[in-house]
XYZ file of N, CA, C and O in Angstrom:
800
model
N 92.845 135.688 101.804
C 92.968 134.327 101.285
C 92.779 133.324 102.417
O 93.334 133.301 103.515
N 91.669 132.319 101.788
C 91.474 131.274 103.383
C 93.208 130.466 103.576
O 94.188 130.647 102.855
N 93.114 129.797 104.494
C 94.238 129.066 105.654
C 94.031 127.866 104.050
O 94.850 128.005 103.142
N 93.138 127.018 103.943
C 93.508 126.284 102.624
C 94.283 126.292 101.407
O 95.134 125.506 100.991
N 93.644 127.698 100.775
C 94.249 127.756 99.209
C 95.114 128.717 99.797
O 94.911 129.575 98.938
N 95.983 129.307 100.637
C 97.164 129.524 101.125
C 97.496 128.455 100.903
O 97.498 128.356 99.676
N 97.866 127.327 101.446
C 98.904 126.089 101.522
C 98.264 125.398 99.898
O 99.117 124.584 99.542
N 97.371 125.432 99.081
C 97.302 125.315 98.135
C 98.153 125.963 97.150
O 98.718 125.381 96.224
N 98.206 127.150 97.398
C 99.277 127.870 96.937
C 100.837 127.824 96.850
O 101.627 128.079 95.941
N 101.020 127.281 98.511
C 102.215 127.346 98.358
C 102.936 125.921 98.385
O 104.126 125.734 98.638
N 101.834 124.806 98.027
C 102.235 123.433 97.772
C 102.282 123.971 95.933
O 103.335 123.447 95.570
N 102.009 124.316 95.350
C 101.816 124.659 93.787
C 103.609 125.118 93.864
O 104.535 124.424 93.443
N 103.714 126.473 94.526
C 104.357 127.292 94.361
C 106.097 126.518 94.646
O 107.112 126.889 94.056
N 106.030 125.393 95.699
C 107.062 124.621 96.128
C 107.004 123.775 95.196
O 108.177 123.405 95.248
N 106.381 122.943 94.063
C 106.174 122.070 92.664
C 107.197 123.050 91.999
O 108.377 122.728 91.860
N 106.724 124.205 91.610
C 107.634 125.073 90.609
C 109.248 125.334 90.834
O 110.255 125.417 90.131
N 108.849 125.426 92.428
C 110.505 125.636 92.743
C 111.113 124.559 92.137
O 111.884 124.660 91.182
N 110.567 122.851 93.022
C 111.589 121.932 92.776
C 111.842 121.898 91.022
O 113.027 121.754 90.720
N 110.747 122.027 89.703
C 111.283 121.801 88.846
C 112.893 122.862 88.619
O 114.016 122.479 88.292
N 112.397 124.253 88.947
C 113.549 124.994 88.280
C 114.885 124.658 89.009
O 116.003 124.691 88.496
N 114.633 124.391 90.052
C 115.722 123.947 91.041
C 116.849 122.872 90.309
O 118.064 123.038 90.209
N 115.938 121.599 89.786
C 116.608 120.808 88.754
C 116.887 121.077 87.637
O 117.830 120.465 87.137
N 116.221 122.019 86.892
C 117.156 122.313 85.323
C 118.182 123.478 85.751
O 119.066 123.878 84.994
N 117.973 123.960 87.008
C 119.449 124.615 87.474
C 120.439 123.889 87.491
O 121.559 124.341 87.254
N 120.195 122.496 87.803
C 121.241 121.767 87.852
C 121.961 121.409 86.252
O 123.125 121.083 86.022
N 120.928 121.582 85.369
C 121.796 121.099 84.223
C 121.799 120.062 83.624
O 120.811 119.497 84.092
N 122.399 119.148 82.619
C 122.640 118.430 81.918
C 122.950 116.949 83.108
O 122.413 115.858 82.914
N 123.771 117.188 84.136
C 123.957 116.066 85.110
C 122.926 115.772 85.550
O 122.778 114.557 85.676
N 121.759 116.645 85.982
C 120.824 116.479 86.886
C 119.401 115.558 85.956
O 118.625 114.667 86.301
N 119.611 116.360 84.632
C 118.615 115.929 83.560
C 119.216 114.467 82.954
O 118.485 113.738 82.284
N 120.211 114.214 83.167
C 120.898 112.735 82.852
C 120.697 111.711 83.544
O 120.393 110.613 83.077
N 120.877 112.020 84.954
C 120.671 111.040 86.088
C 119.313 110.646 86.487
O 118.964 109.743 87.247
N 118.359 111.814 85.580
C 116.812 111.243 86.220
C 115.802 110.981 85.072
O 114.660 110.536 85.186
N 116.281 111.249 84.246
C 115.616 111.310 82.730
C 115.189 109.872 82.273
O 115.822 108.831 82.456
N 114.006 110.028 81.651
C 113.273 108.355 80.847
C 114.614 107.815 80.040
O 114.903 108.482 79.047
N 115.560 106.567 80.378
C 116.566 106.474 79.708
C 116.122 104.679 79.413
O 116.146 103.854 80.326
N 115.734 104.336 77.963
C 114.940 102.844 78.121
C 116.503 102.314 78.865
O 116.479 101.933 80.035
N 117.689 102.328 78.162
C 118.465 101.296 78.208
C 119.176 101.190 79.931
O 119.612 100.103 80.310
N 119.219 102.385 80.833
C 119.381 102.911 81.873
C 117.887 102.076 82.864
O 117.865 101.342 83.853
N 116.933 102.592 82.081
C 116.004 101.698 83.592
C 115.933 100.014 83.151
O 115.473 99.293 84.036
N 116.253 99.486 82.159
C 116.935 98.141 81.786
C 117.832 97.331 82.681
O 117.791 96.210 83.190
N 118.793 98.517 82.665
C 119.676 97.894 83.352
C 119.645 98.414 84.816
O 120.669 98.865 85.328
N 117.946 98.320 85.782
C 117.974 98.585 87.052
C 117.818 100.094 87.440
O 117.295 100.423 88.505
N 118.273 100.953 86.574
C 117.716 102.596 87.406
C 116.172 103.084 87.090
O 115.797 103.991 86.347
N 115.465 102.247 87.840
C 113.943 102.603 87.697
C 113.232 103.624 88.621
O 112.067 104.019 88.586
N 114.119 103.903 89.349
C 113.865 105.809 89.356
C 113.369 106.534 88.187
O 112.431 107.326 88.287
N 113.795 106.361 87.396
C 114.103 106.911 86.225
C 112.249 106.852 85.587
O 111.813 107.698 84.806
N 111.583 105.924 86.021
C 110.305 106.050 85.565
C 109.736 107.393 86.185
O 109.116 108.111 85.401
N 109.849 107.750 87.280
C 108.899 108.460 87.890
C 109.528 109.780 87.825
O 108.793 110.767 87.811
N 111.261 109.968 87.770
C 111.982 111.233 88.487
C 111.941 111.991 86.965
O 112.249 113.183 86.936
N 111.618 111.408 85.883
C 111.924 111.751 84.391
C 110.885 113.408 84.521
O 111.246 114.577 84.390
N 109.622 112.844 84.805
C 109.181 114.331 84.838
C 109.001 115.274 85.426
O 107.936 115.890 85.455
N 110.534 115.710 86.303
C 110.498 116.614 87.152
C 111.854 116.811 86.216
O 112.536 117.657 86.795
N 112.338 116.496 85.339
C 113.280 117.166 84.855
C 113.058 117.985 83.234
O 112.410 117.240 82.499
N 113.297 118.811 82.803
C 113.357 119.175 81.631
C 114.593 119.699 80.812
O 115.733 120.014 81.152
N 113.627 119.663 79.036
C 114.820 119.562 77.778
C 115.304 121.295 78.299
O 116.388 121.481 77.747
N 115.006 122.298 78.940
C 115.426 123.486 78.818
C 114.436 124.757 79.676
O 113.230 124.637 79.893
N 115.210 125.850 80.041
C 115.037 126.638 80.661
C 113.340 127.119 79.976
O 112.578 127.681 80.763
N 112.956 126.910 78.820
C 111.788 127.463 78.522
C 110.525 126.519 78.447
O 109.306 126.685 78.400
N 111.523 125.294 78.459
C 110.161 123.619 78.824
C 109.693 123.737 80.269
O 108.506 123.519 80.514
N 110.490 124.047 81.188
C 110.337 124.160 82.541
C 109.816 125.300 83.131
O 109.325 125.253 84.259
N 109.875 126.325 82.477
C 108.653 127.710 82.555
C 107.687 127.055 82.463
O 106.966 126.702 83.397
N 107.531 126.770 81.128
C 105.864 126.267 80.890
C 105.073 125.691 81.579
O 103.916 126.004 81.861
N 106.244 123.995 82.160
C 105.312 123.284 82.752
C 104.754 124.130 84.147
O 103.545 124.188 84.374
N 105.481 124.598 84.799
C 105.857 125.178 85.863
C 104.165 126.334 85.556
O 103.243 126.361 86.370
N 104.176 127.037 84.402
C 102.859 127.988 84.368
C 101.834 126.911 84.362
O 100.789 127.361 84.832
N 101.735 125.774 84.043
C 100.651 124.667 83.957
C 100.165 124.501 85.362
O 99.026 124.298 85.781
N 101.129 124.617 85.890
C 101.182 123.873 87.773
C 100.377 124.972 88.160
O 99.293 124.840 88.728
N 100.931 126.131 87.839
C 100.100 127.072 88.540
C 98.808 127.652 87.667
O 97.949 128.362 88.189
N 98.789 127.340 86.569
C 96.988 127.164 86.109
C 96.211 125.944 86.737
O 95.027 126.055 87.054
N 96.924 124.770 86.907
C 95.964 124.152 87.830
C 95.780 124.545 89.175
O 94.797 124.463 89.911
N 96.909 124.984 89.348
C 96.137 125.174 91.070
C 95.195 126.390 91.111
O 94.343 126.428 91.999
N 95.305 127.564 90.051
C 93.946 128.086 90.097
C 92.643 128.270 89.727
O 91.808 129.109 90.062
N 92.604 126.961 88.671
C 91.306 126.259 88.217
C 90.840 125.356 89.685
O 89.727 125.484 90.195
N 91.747 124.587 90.145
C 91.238 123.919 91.359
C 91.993 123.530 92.615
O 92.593 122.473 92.812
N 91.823 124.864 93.667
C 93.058 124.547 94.764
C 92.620 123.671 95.611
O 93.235 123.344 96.626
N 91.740 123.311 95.331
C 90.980 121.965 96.402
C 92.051 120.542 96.044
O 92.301 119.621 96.822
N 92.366 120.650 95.170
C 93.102 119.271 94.230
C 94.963 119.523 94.872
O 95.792 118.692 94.501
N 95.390 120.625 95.746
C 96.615 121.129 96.145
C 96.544 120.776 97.351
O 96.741 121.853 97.914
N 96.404 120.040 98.132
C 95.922 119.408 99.178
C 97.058 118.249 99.744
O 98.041 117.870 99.108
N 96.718 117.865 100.896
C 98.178 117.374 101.200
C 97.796 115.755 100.847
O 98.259 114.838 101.526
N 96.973 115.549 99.801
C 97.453 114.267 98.933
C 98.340 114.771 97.606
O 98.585 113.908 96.764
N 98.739 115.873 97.426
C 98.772 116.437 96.502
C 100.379 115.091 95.556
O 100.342 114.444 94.510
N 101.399 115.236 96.528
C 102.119 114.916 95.958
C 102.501 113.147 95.707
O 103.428 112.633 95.080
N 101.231 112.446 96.573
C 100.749 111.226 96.556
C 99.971 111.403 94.704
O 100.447 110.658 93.848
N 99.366 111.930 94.483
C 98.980 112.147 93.215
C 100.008 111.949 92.351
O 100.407 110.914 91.816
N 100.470 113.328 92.266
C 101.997 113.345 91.580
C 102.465 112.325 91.275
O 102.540 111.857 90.139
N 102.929 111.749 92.532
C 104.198 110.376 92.564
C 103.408 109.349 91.558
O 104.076 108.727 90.733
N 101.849 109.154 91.628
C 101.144 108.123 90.702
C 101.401 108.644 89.239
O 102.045 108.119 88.330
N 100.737 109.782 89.279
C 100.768 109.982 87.779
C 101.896 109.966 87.132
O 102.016 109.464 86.014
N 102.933 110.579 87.855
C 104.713 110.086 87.150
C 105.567 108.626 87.005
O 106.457 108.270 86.232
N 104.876 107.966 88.106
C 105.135 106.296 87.667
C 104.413 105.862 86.929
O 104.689 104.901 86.212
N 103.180 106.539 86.927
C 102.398 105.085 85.770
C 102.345 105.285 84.455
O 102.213 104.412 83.597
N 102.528 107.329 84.167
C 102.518 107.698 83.100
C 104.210 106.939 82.477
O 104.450 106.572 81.327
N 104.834 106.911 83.280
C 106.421 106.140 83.042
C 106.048 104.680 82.681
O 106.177 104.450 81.479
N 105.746 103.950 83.207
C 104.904 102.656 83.348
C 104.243 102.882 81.710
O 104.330 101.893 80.982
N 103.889 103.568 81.388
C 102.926 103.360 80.215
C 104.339 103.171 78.884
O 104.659 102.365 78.010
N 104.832 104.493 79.458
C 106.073 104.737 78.154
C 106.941 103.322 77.712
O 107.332 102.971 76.599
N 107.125 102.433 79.501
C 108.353 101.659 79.093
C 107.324 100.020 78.638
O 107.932 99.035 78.219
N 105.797 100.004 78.812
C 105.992 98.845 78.420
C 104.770 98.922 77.318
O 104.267 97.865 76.938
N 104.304 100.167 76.815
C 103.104 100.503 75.477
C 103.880 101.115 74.677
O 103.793 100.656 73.538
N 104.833 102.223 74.813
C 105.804 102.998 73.807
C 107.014 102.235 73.629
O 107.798 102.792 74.397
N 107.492 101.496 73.192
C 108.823 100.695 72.863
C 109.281 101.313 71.864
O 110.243 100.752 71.339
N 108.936 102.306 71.382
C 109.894 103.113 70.226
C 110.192 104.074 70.733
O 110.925 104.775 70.036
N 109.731 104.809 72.544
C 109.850 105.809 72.817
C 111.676 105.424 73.525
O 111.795 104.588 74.422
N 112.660 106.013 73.070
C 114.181 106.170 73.621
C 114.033 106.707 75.220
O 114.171 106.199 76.332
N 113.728 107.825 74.761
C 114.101 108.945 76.204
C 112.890 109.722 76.535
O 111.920 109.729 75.776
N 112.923 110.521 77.892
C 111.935 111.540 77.374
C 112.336 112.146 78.952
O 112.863 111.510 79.865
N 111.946 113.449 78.948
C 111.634 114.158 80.160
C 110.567 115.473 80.002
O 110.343 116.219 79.049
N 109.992 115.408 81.433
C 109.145 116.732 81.362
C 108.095 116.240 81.879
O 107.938 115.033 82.066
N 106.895 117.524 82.292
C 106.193 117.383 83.121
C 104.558 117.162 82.825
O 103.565 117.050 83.543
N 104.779 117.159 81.567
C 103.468 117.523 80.513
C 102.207 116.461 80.794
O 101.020 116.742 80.965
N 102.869 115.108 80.785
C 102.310 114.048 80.781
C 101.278 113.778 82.032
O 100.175 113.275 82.243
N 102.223 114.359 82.641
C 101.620 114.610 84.594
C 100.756 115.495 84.512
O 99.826 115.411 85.315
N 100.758 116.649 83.517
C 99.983 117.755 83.936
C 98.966 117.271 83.150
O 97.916 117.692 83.635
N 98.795 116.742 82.388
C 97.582 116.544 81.811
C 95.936 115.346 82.367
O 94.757 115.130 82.087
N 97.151 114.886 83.377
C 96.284 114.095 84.330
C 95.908 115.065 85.342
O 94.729 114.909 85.659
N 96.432 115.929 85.911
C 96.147 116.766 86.811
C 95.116 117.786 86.363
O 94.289 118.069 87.229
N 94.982 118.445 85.099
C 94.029 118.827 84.726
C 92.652 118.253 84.464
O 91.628 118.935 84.504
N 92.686 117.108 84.224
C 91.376 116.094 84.230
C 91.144 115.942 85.364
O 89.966 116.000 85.716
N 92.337 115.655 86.487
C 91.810 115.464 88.307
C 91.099 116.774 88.976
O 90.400 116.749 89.989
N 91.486 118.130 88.053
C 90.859 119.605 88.406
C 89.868 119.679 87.831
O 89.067 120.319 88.512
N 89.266 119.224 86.490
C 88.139 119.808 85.606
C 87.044 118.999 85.740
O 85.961 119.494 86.053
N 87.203 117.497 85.496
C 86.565 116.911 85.288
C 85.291 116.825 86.398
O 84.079 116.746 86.199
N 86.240 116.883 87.909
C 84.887 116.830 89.220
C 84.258 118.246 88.864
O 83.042 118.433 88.911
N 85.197 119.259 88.496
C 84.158 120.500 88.294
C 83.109 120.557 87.017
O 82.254 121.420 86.818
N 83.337 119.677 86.403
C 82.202 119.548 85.263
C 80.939 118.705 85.685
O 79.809 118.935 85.255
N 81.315 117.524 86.733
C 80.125 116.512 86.605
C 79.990 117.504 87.672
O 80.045 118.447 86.883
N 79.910 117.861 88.374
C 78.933 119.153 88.920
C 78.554 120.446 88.730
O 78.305 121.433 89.423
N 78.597 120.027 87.137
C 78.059 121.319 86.321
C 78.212 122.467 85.896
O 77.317 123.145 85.392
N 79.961 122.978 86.141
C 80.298 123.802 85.638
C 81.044 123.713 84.243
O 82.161 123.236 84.041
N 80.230 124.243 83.387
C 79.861 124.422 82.104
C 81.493 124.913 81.201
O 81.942 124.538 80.118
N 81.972 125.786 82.127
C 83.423 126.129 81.831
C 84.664 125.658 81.905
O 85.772 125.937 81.448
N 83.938 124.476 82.953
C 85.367 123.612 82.845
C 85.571 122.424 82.301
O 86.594 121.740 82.308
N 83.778 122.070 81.483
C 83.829 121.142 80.476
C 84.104 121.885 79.103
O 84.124 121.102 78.154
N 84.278 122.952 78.841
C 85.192 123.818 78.015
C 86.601 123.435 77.845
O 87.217 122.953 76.895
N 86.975 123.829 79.177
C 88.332 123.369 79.114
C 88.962 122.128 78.856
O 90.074 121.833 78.416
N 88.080 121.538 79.199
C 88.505 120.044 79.206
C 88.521 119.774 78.152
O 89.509 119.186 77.712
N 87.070 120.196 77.035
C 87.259 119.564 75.890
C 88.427 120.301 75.009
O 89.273 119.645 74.403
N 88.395 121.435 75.001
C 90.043 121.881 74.600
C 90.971 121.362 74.668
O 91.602 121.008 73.672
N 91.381 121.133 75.999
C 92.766 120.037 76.377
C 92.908 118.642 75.646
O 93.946 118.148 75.207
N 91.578 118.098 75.614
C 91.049 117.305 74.999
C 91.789 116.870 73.252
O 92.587 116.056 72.786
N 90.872 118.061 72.743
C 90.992 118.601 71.513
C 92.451 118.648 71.210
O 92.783 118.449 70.041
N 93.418 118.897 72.158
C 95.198 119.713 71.354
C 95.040 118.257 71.678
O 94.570 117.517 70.814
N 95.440 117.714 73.009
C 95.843 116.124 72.754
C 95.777 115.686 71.956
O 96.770 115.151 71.461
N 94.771 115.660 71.462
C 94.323 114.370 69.988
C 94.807 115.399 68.664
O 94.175 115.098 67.652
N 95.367 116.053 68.540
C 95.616 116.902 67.255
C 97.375 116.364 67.516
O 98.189 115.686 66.890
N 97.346 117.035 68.664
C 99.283 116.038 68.987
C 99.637 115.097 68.905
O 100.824 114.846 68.695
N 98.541 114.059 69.070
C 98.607 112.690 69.180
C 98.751 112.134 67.703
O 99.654 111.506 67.151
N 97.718 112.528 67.340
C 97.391 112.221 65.453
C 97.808 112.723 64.673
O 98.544 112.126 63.887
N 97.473 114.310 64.510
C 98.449 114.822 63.281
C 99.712 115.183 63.368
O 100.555 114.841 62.538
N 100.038 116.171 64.754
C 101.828 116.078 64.660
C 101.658 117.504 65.468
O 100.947 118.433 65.085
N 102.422 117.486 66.611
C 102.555 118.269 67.653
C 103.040 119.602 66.591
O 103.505 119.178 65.532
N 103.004 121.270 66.714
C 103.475 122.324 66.409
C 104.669 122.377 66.689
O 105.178 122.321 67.808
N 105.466 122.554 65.081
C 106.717 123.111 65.078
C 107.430 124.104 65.939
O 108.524 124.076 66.503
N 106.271 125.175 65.850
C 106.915 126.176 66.560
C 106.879 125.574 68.575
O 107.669 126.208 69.275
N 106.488 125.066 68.919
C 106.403 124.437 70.104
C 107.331 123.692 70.458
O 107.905 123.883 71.530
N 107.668 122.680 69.618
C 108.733 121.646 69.232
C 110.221 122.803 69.891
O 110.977 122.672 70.853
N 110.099 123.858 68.834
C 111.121 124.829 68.857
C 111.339 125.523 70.107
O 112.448 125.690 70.616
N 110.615 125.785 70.419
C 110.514 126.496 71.710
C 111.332 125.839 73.011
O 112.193 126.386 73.701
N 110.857 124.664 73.109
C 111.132 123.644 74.322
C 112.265 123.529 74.260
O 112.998 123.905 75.175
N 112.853 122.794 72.792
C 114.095 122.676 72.642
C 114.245 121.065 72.304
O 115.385 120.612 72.398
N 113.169 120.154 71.912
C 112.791 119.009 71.469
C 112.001 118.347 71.110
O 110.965 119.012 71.121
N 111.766 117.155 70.690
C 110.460 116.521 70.404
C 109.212 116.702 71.568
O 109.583 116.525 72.728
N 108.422 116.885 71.456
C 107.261 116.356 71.759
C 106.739 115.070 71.620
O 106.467 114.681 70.484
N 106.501 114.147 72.843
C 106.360 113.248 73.323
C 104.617 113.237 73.794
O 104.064 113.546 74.849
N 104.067 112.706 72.415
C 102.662 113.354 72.929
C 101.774 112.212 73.304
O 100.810 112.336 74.059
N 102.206 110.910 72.647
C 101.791 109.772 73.788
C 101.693 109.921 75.150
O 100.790 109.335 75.747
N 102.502 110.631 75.749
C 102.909 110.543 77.325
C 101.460 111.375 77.607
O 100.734 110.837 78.443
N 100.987 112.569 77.028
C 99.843 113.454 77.163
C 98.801 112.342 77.299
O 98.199 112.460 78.366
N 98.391 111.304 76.569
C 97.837 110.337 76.352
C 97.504 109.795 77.354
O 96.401 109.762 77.900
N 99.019 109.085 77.793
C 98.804 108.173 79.306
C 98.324 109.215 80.561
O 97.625 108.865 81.512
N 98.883 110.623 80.327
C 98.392 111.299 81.706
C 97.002 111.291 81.810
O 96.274 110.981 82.753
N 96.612 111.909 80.032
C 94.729 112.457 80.321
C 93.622 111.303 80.946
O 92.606 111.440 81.628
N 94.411 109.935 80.303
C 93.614 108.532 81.048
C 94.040 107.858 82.197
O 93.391 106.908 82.635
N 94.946 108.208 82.667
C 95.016 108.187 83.785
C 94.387 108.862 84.598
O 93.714 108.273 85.444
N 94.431 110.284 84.565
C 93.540 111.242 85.172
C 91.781 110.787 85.374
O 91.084 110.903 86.382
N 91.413 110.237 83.990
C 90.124 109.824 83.845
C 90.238 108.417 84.888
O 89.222 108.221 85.554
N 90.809 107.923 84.986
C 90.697 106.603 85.417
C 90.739 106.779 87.005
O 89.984 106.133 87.732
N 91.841 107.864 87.583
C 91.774 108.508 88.591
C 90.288 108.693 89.252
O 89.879 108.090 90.244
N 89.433 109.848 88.331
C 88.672 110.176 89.077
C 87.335 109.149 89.309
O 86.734 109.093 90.382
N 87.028 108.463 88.281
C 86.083 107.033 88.673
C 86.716 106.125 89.426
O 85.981 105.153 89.601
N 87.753 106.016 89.947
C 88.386 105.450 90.924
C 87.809 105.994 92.591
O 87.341 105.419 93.574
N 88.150 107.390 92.235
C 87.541 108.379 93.386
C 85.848 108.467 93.877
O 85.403 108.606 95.017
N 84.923 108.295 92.241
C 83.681 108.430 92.258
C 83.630 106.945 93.451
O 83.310 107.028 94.636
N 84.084 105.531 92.640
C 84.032 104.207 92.887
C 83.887 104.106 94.622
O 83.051 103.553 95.336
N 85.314 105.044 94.973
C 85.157 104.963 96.395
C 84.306 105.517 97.409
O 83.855 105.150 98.494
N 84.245 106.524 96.677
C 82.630 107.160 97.215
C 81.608 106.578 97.461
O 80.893 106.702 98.455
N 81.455 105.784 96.405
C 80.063 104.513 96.650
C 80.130 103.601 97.109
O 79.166 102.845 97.236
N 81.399 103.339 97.553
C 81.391 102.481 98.416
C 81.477 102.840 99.988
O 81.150 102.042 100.867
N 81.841 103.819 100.168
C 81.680 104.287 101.310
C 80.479 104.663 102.214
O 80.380 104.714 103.440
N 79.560 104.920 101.170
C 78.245 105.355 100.941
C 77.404 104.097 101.612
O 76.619 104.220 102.551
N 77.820 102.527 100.751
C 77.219 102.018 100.678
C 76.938 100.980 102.101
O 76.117 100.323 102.742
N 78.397 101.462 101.976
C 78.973 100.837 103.937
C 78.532 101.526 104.833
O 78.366 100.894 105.876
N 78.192 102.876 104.882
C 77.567 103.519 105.424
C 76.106 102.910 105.955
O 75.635 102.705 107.073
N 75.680 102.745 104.736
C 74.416 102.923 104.535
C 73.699 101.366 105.400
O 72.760 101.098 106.149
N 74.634 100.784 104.839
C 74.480 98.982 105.793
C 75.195 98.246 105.946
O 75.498 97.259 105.275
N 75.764 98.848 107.362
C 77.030 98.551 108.423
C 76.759 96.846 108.570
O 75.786 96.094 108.629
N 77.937 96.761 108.585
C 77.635 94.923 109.128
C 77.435 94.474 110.335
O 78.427 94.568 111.057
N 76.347 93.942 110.892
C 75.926 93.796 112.087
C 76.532 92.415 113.066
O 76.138 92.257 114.221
């Protein structure tokens, strides 16, 4: 394994710890950091960003936790030591979206919202350069979003976690993610362009 996707690995592998680390903690730990509208109201706006590192239960936090590590092996280039500069965006803004576009949303925790931007930050550069399989994936991911979004997230899923599904939040991650990476293209061309005719 190269010296890279080693520390790709074990930046993934340290993501998983910290979630289980916190639903070890429990009900205190998931209280104090959790999407709480009336709590970041009154000033705990932590609470935007720390919400999805916590989860409803020992089997929500598997999952996300197997997500983390399907992205990092769709794309360990993206595990990189901006990695958790990423993170920190996609968990404030996807928070940011909840407290001032979702006003019916109460509470929420979990990591879903994040991961779904992170999968668009993994697939999407591997598609506009032509791999065929990971515009597959994408449109899949794609595809459940908008079935969660519109017709109504799976019961048995619902069940599993141990709560609602919060599938707006999927929403704000996947466009964020998109917005992410033409952000990234954007800077490219400009770099390019400065390159290209330095100011004399």
């Amino acid at each position: 394994m190269e010296k890279g996707t080693r520390a790709a690995w074990c930046r993934a592998a340290g993501l998983v710890v910290l979630l289980l680390l916190l639903q070890w903690g429990g009900e205190t730990v998931r209280a104090g950091l959790r999407f709480e509208r009336g709590a970041i109201a009154a000033g705990e706006l932590w609470r935007l960003g720390s919400a999805h590192f916590v989860h409803l239960g020992w089997n929500h936090a598997l999952l996300n936790g197997a997500g983390v590590l399907l992205c990092c092996l769709l794309a360990p280039e993206r595990f990189d030591r901006g990695l958790w500069r990423r993170l920190a965006c996609l968990a404030l803004a996807v928070g940011l979206g909840l407290w001032w576009l979702s006003p019916q949303v109460p509470d929420y925790v979990g990591l879903s919202g994040v991961l779904y931007g992170m999968f668009v930050l993994c697939l999407l550069p591997q598609g506009l350069r032509g791999d065929r399989s990971a515009w597959l994936a994408l449109a899949c991911i794609f595809a459940w979003m908008l079935w969660q979004w519109l017709v109504a997230p799976a019961a048995s899923e619902e069940k599993m976690i141990g709560g609602k599904i919060i599938s707006i939040a999927h929403v704000y991650g996947f466009c964020l993610g998109l917005a992410g990476v033409g952000l990234a293209w954007l800077g490219r061309r400009w770099r390019t362009a400065v390159r290209r005719h330095p100011q004399s």
